[in-house]
Amino acid sequence: MSKDRTRLVRTRRTWRGIAGAVTAIVLVGGGFAVANASTDTGTAKPAAGAKHPVDKKATGTAAVVSAANEFLNTLDADQQASTLLDFSQANATAWSNLPCGSSCRPGIQLGSLTDTQLAAAMKVLKLATGTGKNTGYDQITQIIKADDVLNSAQSTSSAGPAPSDTASSTASADPSATASPTSTATDAPTDVPTGTPPSGGTGGGGLGGYGSGVYFLAFLGTPSTTGTWQLHFGGHHLALDLTYKKGKVAGASPFFVGVEPTTWTDDDGTTYAPLATMRDGLLALTGSLNTEQLATAKLSESFSDVLLGPGQDGQFPETKEGIKVSTLSPKQKQLVLKAIHPWIANVDDATAKKLMKTYEHELNQTYVAYSGTTALDTQGDYVRIDGPGVWVEFVCQNGVVYRDQIHYHTVYRDHTRDYGSEFTFS
């Protein structure tokens, strides 16, 4: 377990060669440790500062392990201690949708890394995640970019953020509109922050802790192809939890992702919409339902956020609601599978393919439900897919920084595979 430590970092650094992005990092950084009783990983934890074996010819999980070791070898002893943590329930479940920095996340902060260390960290993520457009690694880097947009907008906006990540504004806007902060409508933000570092204390915590540097990477348990360990990565609007056992991915969930603004265009004219593939798959699915099917799928409850977000581990509803997929046409069943896939594609392509086969086998026992409208453009619009294994939620919320727009929250869980089935939740 790492020792509690706090480190103040205020840097401006350029990411080079990472997903083709050029993103300046301006942040406040800090350390974090929350380990309680650890799960037995079957692998002895190496001494801090130890060198870790690297095999650049490795493939699959072995390549992820090698890249993790390569990253660890770029760190000093204190940094390794911040990164290599116990695979405990407390560490594994320490993730959030809020910009709360190190106060709610374990691991080493990206903004405290050198360019070489940062590139090595991103290599781990790239090898561990999917290769599709707007999914996997591509989606992760876009979500990180979105935080720089928020950082820039907040720095130039006199309104500032709302009191929480579920703002009380009743206004909504076309989610495809080019983003601009409410108080500076004529100055569209870019993905390069120009203001002062985010406020919120040494951990980058509190609202205002936006920025590409306020993301944290931890290895819970020792990366290996024989033991049990977890790649734990996240920040505001992102939580990636990939659990490995004996060289295979035992769980690719929970996976939380959100975005504000939902779309934006940077200075070079590139437009980003990192959750568009997820949203569009759900729109195609709900758009295929006839009037009678829509009535069956409609939920009586209203939703301001996802049900199974941070701190809600194991809290699946006892009764499935909505329309049962077994009653749908073959074409509609295929739309259900296509709708599920973007969430599963957060993990490497081979693992995603296996998971999709499992969810296809369980398809007839899966349910589709919605609340609000099916347009997914208004506060409270909500869609859920709930099967024996798969659980997907997508909800629209009013904006926090961009208060005249909506923003998205979504989560992928698995009834039996969350955290690699390592923990039991009451």
Coordinates of C-alpha atoms in Angstrom, one line a residue:
M1 CA 0.0 0.0 0.0
S2 CA 1.4 3.4 -0.8
K3 CA 1.9 6.1 1.8
D4 CA -0.3 9.1 1.9
R5 CA 1.4 12.0 0.1
T6 CA 0.5 15.3 -1.4
R7 CA 2.4 16.9 -4.3
L8 CA 1.6 20.2 -5.8
V9 CA 2.2 20.3 -9.5
R10 CA 1.5 23.2 -11.8
T11 CA 2.9 22.5 -15.3
R12 CA 2.1 23.2 -18.9
R13 CA 3.2 20.2 -21.0
T14 CA 2.4 19.2 -24.6
W15 CA 1.4 15.6 -25.4
R16 CA 3.2 14.6 -28.6
G17 CA 2.4 11.5 -30.7
I18 CA -0.5 10.4 -28.4
A19 CA -3.6 9.7 -30.6
G20 CA -2.3 12.4 -32.9
A21 CA -3.3 15.0 -30.3
V22 CA -1.6 18.1 -29.1
T23 CA -3.0 19.0 -25.7
A24 CA -1.6 21.4 -23.2
I25 CA -1.8 20.2 -19.6
V26 CA -2.4 22.8 -16.9
L27 CA -3.3 21.3 -13.5
V28 CA -3.0 20.8 -9.8
G29 CA -1.8 17.3 -8.8
G30 CA -1.6 15.0 -5.8
G31 CA -1.2 11.5 -4.5
F32 CA -3.8 9.1 -3.0
A33 CA -4.0 5.8 -1.2
V34 CA -7.1 4.0 0.0
A35 CA -6.0 0.4 0.3
N36 CA -7.7 -1.8 2.9
A37 CA -7.5 -5.6 3.1
S38 CA -6.2 -6.7 -0.2
T39 CA -7.3 -9.5 -2.4
D40 CA -4.7 -12.3 -2.8
T41 CA -3.3 -11.8 -6.3
G42 CA -1.0 -14.8 -6.1
T43 CA 1.9 -12.5 -7.0
A44 CA 4.4 -10.9 -4.6
K45 CA 4.5 -7.1 -4.8
P46 CA 7.9 -6.0 -5.9
A47 CA 10.0 -3.5 -3.8
A48 CA 9.4 0.1 -4.7
G49 CA 11.9 1.3 -7.3
A50 CA 12.5 -2.3 -8.6
K51 CA 13.0 -2.8 -12.3
H52 CA 10.3 -4.8 -14.0
P53 CA 10.8 -7.2 -17.0
V54 CA 9.9 -5.9 -20.4
D55 CA 9.2 -8.1 -23.5
K56 CA 8.7 -5.9 -26.5
K57 CA 7.7 -8.9 -28.7
A58 CA 4.8 -9.9 -26.4
T59 CA 1.2 -9.9 -27.7
G60 CA -2.2 -9.8 -26.0
T61 CA -2.3 -9.5 -22.3
A62 CA 1.5 -10.2 -22.1
A63 CA 2.0 -7.0 -24.2
V64 CA -0.2 -5.0 -21.7
V65 CA 1.9 -6.4 -18.8
S66 CA 5.1 -5.6 -20.6
A67 CA 4.0 -2.0 -21.3
A68 CA 2.9 -1.6 -17.7
N69 CA 6.4 -2.7 -16.6
E70 CA 8.0 -0.4 -19.1
F71 CA 6.0 2.5 -17.6
L72 CA 6.9 1.5 -14.1
N73 CA 10.6 1.4 -15.1
T74 CA 10.3 5.1 -16.0
L75 CA 9.2 6.0 -12.5
D76 CA 11.2 6.6 -9.3
A77 CA 10.6 4.7 -6.1
D78 CA 8.0 7.2 -4.8
Q79 CA 6.1 7.2 -8.1
Q80 CA 6.1 3.4 -8.3
A81 CA 4.6 3.3 -4.7
S82 CA 1.8 5.7 -5.9
T83 CA 1.1 3.5 -8.9
L84 CA 1.4 -0.1 -7.6
L85 CA -1.4 -0.5 -5.1
D86 CA -3.2 -3.4 -3.4
F87 CA -6.0 -5.0 -5.4
S88 CA -8.5 -4.3 -2.6
Q89 CA -12.2 -3.6 -2.8
A90 CA -11.6 0.0 -1.5
N91 CA -9.1 0.7 -4.3
A92 CA -11.0 -1.0 -7.1
T93 CA -14.3 0.8 -6.3
A94 CA -12.6 4.2 -5.9
W95 CA -13.8 6.0 -9.1
S96 CA -16.2 8.9 -9.7
N97 CA -17.9 10.9 -12.4
L98 CA -16.9 14.1 -10.7
P99 CA -13.8 16.4 -11.2
C100 CA -12.6 15.5 -7.6
G101 CA -9.0 14.6 -8.6
S102 CA -7.0 12.6 -6.1
S103 CA -9.6 12.9 -3.3
C104 CA -11.6 10.1 -5.0
R105 CA -9.1 8.2 -7.1
P106 CA -6.0 6.2 -6.5
G107 CA -2.9 6.1 -8.6
I108 CA -0.4 8.5 -10.1
Q109 CA -1.6 11.7 -11.7
L110 CA -0.8 12.2 -15.4
G111 CA 0.1 15.8 -14.9
S112 CA 2.9 14.9 -12.6
L113 CA 4.7 12.8 -15.4
T114 CA 7.4 13.8 -17.7
D115 CA 6.8 13.5 -21.5
T116 CA 8.5 10.1 -21.6
Q117 CA 6.5 8.8 -18.6
L118 CA 3.3 10.1 -20.1
A119 CA 3.9 8.5 -23.4
A120 CA 4.6 5.2 -21.6
A121 CA 1.4 5.5 -19.6
M122 CA -0.7 6.1 -22.7
K123 CA 1.0 3.1 -24.4
V124 CA -0.4 0.9 -21.6
L125 CA -3.9 2.2 -22.2
K126 CA -3.6 1.9 -26.0
L127 CA -2.7 -1.8 -25.8
A128 CA -5.4 -2.6 -23.2
T129 CA -8.3 -1.0 -25.0
G130 CA -10.2 -1.2 -28.3
T131 CA -9.1 0.1 -31.6
G132 CA -12.5 1.4 -33.0
K133 CA -13.5 5.0 -33.8
N134 CA -15.2 6.7 -30.9
T135 CA -14.6 3.5 -28.8
G136 CA -11.7 2.2 -26.8
Y137 CA -8.5 4.2 -26.9
D138 CA -9.9 6.8 -29.3
Q139 CA -12.9 7.5 -27.1
I140 CA -10.7 7.7 -24.0
T141 CA -8.4 10.3 -25.5
Q142 CA -11.4 12.3 -26.7
I143 CA -12.9 12.3 -23.2
I144 CA -9.6 13.6 -21.8
K145 CA -9.6 16.3 -24.5
A146 CA -13.1 17.3 -23.4
D147 CA -11.8 18.1 -19.9
D148 CA -9.3 20.6 -21.5
V149 CA -12.3 22.2 -23.2
L150 CA -14.1 22.5 -19.9
N151 CA -10.9 23.9 -18.3
S152 CA -10.6 26.5 -21.0
A153 CA -14.3 27.4 -20.8
Q154 CA -14.3 27.7 -17.1
S155 CA -11.2 29.9 -17.1
T156 CA -12.9 32.3 -19.5
S157 CA -16.5 32.1 -18.1
S158 CA -17.7 34.5 -15.5
A159 CA -20.5 32.1 -14.6
G160 CA -18.3 29.2 -13.5
P161 CA -19.5 25.7 -12.9
A162 CA -22.8 24.8 -11.3
P163 CA -22.8 23.4 -7.7
S164 CA -22.7 19.8 -8.8
D165 CA -22.3 17.5 -11.9
T166 CA -26.1 17.4 -12.1
A167 CA -26.8 21.0 -12.7
S168 CA -30.3 22.4 -12.0
S169 CA -30.6 24.3 -15.2
T170 CA -33.8 23.5 -17.2
A171 CA -32.4 24.7 -20.5
S172 CA -31.5 22.3 -23.3
A173 CA -29.9 22.6 -26.7
D174 CA -29.3 20.6 -29.8
P175 CA -26.5 18.2 -28.8
S176 CA -24.9 18.5 -32.2
A177 CA -24.4 22.2 -31.8
T178 CA -20.8 23.5 -31.7
A179 CA -20.0 24.1 -28.0
S180 CA -19.4 27.5 -26.5
P181 CA -19.7 28.4 -22.8
T182 CA -22.9 30.2 -21.8
S183 CA -21.3 33.4 -20.8
T184 CA -18.9 33.6 -23.7
A185 CA -21.0 32.5 -26.7
T186 CA -18.8 34.3 -29.2
D187 CA -15.6 32.6 -28.0
A188 CA -15.7 28.9 -28.8
P189 CA -13.2 27.1 -26.6
T190 CA -10.5 24.9 -28.0
D191 CA -8.8 21.8 -26.5
V192 CA -5.9 23.9 -25.4
P193 CA -6.5 25.5 -22.0
T194 CA -5.5 29.1 -21.8
G195 CA -6.5 30.1 -18.3
T196 CA -5.0 29.5 -14.9
P197 CA -4.7 26.0 -13.4
P198 CA -7.9 24.5 -12.1
S199 CA -8.7 25.3 -8.5
G200 CA -9.7 22.8 -5.8
G201 CA -6.7 22.0 -3.7
T202 CA -3.6 20.0 -4.1
G203 CA -5.4 17.0 -5.4
G204 CA -7.1 18.8 -8.2
G205 CA -10.3 18.1 -6.3
G206 CA -13.6 19.9 -6.3
L207 CA -15.5 21.4 -9.2
G208 CA -12.9 23.2 -11.2
G209 CA -10.6 20.2 -11.2
Y210 CA -10.9 19.9 -15.0
G211 CA -8.0 19.2 -17.4
S212 CA -6.2 16.5 -19.2
G213 CA -3.6 16.2 -16.5
V214 CA -6.1 15.5 -13.7
Y215 CA -6.4 11.8 -14.6
F216 CA -4.9 8.9 -12.6
L217 CA -3.4 5.6 -13.4
A218 CA -3.0 2.7 -11.0
F219 CA -2.1 -1.0 -11.2
L220 CA -4.0 -2.8 -8.4
G221 CA -2.0 -5.9 -7.8
T222 CA 1.2 -6.6 -9.7
P223 CA 0.8 -6.7 -13.5
S224 CA 1.4 -10.3 -14.6
T225 CA 0.1 -13.1 -16.9
T226 CA -0.4 -15.4 -14.0
G227 CA -1.9 -13.5 -11.1
T228 CA -4.9 -11.3 -10.6
W229 CA -4.6 -7.5 -11.1
Q230 CA -6.5 -4.5 -12.4
L231 CA -5.7 -1.7 -14.7
H232 CA -7.5 1.3 -13.0
F233 CA -7.6 4.6 -14.9
G234 CA -9.9 7.6 -14.7
G235 CA -10.7 11.2 -14.1
H236 CA -13.7 13.4 -14.5
H237 CA -16.3 11.7 -16.7
L238 CA -14.1 8.5 -17.1
A239 CA -13.6 5.3 -15.1
L240 CA -11.9 2.3 -16.8
D241 CA -11.5 -0.9 -14.8
L242 CA -10.0 -3.8 -16.6
T243 CA -9.4 -6.9 -14.4
Y244 CA -6.9 -9.6 -15.5
K245 CA -6.7 -13.2 -14.2
K246 CA -4.1 -15.7 -15.4
G247 CA -3.4 -13.7 -18.5
K248 CA -7.0 -13.1 -19.6
V249 CA -9.5 -10.3 -19.1
A250 CA -11.9 -11.4 -16.4
G251 CA -13.9 -8.2 -16.3
A252 CA -14.1 -5.1 -18.5
S253 CA -16.5 -3.3 -16.1
P254 CA -17.5 -1.0 -14.5
F255 CA -16.8 1.4 -17.4
F256 CA -18.2 4.9 -16.8
V257 CA -18.0 7.6 -19.4
G258 CA -19.6 11.0 -19.8
V259 CA -18.9 14.1 -21.8
E260 CA -19.4 17.9 -21.7
P261 CA -19.8 19.4 -24.2
T262 CA -21.2 16.6 -26.2
T263 CA -19.4 17.9 -29.3
W264 CA -16.9 20.6 -30.1
T265 CA -14.5 21.8 -32.8
D266 CA -10.9 22.6 -32.1
D267 CA -8.7 25.3 -33.7
D268 CA -7.6 23.1 -36.6
G269 CA -11.2 22.4 -37.6
T270 CA -11.4 18.8 -36.1
T271 CA -14.8 18.0 -34.7
Y272 CA -15.2 15.7 -31.7
A273 CA -18.3 13.8 -30.5
P274 CA -16.9 11.0 -28.4
L275 CA -20.2 9.5 -27.3
A276 CA -22.0 9.8 -30.7
T277 CA -21.6 6.2 -31.6
M278 CA -23.1 5.1 -28.3
R279 CA -26.0 7.6 -28.7
D280 CA -26.7 6.8 -32.3
G281 CA -26.8 3.0 -31.6
L282 CA -29.5 3.6 -29.0
L283 CA -31.4 6.0 -31.3
A284 CA -31.5 3.4 -34.0
L285 CA -32.7 0.8 -31.5
T286 CA -35.5 2.8 -30.0
G287 CA -36.4 4.3 -33.3
S288 CA -37.2 0.8 -34.6
L289 CA -39.8 0.2 -31.9
N290 CA -43.5 0.6 -32.9
T291 CA -46.1 2.3 -30.8
E292 CA -47.0 -0.8 -28.9
Q293 CA -43.4 -1.8 -28.3
L294 CA -42.6 1.7 -27.0
A295 CA -45.5 1.5 -24.6
T296 CA -44.1 -1.8 -23.2
A297 CA -40.5 -0.4 -23.0
K298 CA -41.5 2.8 -21.2
L299 CA -40.5 3.1 -17.6
S300 CA -42.6 4.8 -15.0
E301 CA -39.6 6.2 -13.2
S302 CA -37.7 9.4 -14.0
F303 CA -33.9 9.6 -14.1
S304 CA -31.5 12.4 -13.4
D305 CA -28.5 10.2 -13.6
V306 CA -27.5 6.6 -14.2
L307 CA -28.6 4.2 -11.4
L308 CA -25.4 2.2 -11.2
G309 CA -22.8 5.0 -11.1
P310 CA -20.0 5.4 -8.5
G311 CA -20.8 3.9 -5.1
Q312 CA -23.7 1.8 -6.4
D313 CA -21.8 -1.4 -6.9
G314 CA -24.1 -4.5 -7.0
Q315 CA -27.3 -2.4 -6.8
F316 CA -29.0 -3.9 -9.8
P317 CA -32.8 -3.8 -9.7
E318 CA -34.3 -7.1 -8.6
T319 CA -36.8 -7.0 -11.4
K320 CA -36.0 -6.4 -15.0
E321 CA -38.2 -3.8 -16.7
G322 CA -39.1 -2.8 -20.3
I323 CA -39.6 -4.9 -23.4
K324 CA -38.1 -8.4 -23.6
V325 CA -35.8 -8.8 -26.6
S326 CA -37.2 -12.2 -27.3
T327 CA -40.4 -10.4 -28.5
L328 CA -38.5 -8.3 -31.0
S329 CA -38.0 -9.0 -34.7
P330 CA -34.6 -10.5 -35.9
K331 CA -33.7 -7.1 -37.3
Q332 CA -34.4 -5.4 -34.0
K333 CA -32.4 -8.0 -32.1
Q334 CA -29.4 -7.1 -34.3
L335 CA -30.0 -3.5 -33.4
V336 CA -29.8 -4.4 -29.7
L337 CA -26.4 -6.1 -30.3
K338 CA -25.2 -3.1 -32.3
A339 CA -26.3 -0.8 -29.5
I340 CA -24.4 -2.8 -26.9
H341 CA -21.2 -3.1 -28.8
P342 CA -19.7 0.5 -28.3
W343 CA -19.6 0.0 -24.5
I344 CA -18.0 -3.5 -24.7
A345 CA -15.4 -2.1 -27.2
N346 CA -13.7 -0.2 -24.4
V347 CA -11.6 -3.4 -23.8
D348 CA -9.2 -5.0 -26.3
D349 CA -10.8 -6.2 -29.5
A350 CA -10.4 -9.9 -28.9
T351 CA -11.9 -9.7 -25.4
A352 CA -14.8 -7.6 -26.7
K353 CA -15.5 -10.2 -29.3
K354 CA -15.8 -12.9 -26.7
L355 CA -18.0 -10.8 -24.5
M356 CA -20.3 -9.9 -27.4
K357 CA -20.8 -13.7 -28.1
T358 CA -21.8 -14.1 -24.5
Y359 CA -24.3 -11.3 -24.6
E360 CA -25.7 -12.5 -28.0
H361 CA -26.3 -15.9 -26.4
E362 CA -28.2 -14.2 -23.6
L363 CA -30.0 -11.8 -25.9
N364 CA -33.5 -13.3 -25.5
Q365 CA -33.4 -12.8 -21.8
T366 CA -32.3 -9.2 -22.2
Y367 CA -34.6 -6.2 -21.8
V368 CA -34.7 -2.7 -23.3
A369 CA -36.3 0.2 -21.5
Y370 CA -36.4 4.0 -21.6
S371 CA -37.7 7.0 -19.7
G372 CA -38.4 10.6 -20.8
T373 CA -38.2 10.6 -24.6
T374 CA -36.3 8.5 -27.0
A375 CA -34.7 11.5 -28.7
L376 CA -31.8 11.6 -26.2
D377 CA -31.6 15.4 -26.4
T378 CA -33.4 16.6 -23.2
Q379 CA -32.7 16.4 -19.5
G380 CA -34.0 13.1 -18.2
D381 CA -34.0 11.2 -21.5
Y382 CA -32.8 7.7 -20.5
V383 CA -32.2 4.3 -22.1
R384 CA -31.3 1.0 -20.5
I385 CA -30.3 -2.4 -21.7
D386 CA -30.4 -5.1 -19.0
G387 CA -29.5 -8.7 -19.6
P388 CA -28.4 -11.7 -17.5
G389 CA -24.9 -10.2 -17.9
V390 CA -24.8 -6.9 -19.7
W391 CA -26.1 -3.7 -18.1
V392 CA -25.9 -0.4 -20.1
E393 CA -27.4 3.0 -19.1
F394 CA -27.4 6.3 -21.0
V395 CA -28.9 9.5 -19.6
C396 CA -29.0 13.1 -20.6
Q397 CA -28.3 15.8 -18.0
N398 CA -28.3 19.6 -18.2
G399 CA -24.9 21.1 -18.6
V400 CA -22.7 22.1 -15.8
V401 CA -20.3 24.5 -17.5
Y402 CA -22.3 24.7 -20.7
R403 CA -25.5 25.4 -19.0
D404 CA -27.6 25.9 -22.1
Q405 CA -26.8 22.4 -23.4
I406 CA -27.2 18.9 -22.2
H407 CA -24.4 16.5 -21.4
Y408 CA -24.2 12.7 -21.3
H409 CA -23.5 10.1 -18.6
T410 CA -23.4 6.4 -19.3
V411 CA -22.2 3.3 -17.6
Y412 CA -21.5 -0.3 -18.6
R413 CA -21.6 -3.0 -16.0
D414 CA -22.0 -6.8 -15.8
H415 CA -24.2 -8.6 -13.3
T416 CA -21.5 -11.2 -12.7
R417 CA -18.2 -9.8 -14.1
D418 CA -17.7 -6.4 -12.5
Y419 CA -14.2 -6.1 -11.1
G420 CA -13.5 -9.6 -12.5
S421 CA -16.0 -11.1 -10.0
E422 CA -13.5 -10.5 -7.2
F423 CA -15.9 -8.8 -4.8
T424 CA -19.4 -9.4 -3.3
F425 CA -21.7 -6.5 -2.8
S426 CA -24.8 -6.5 -0.7

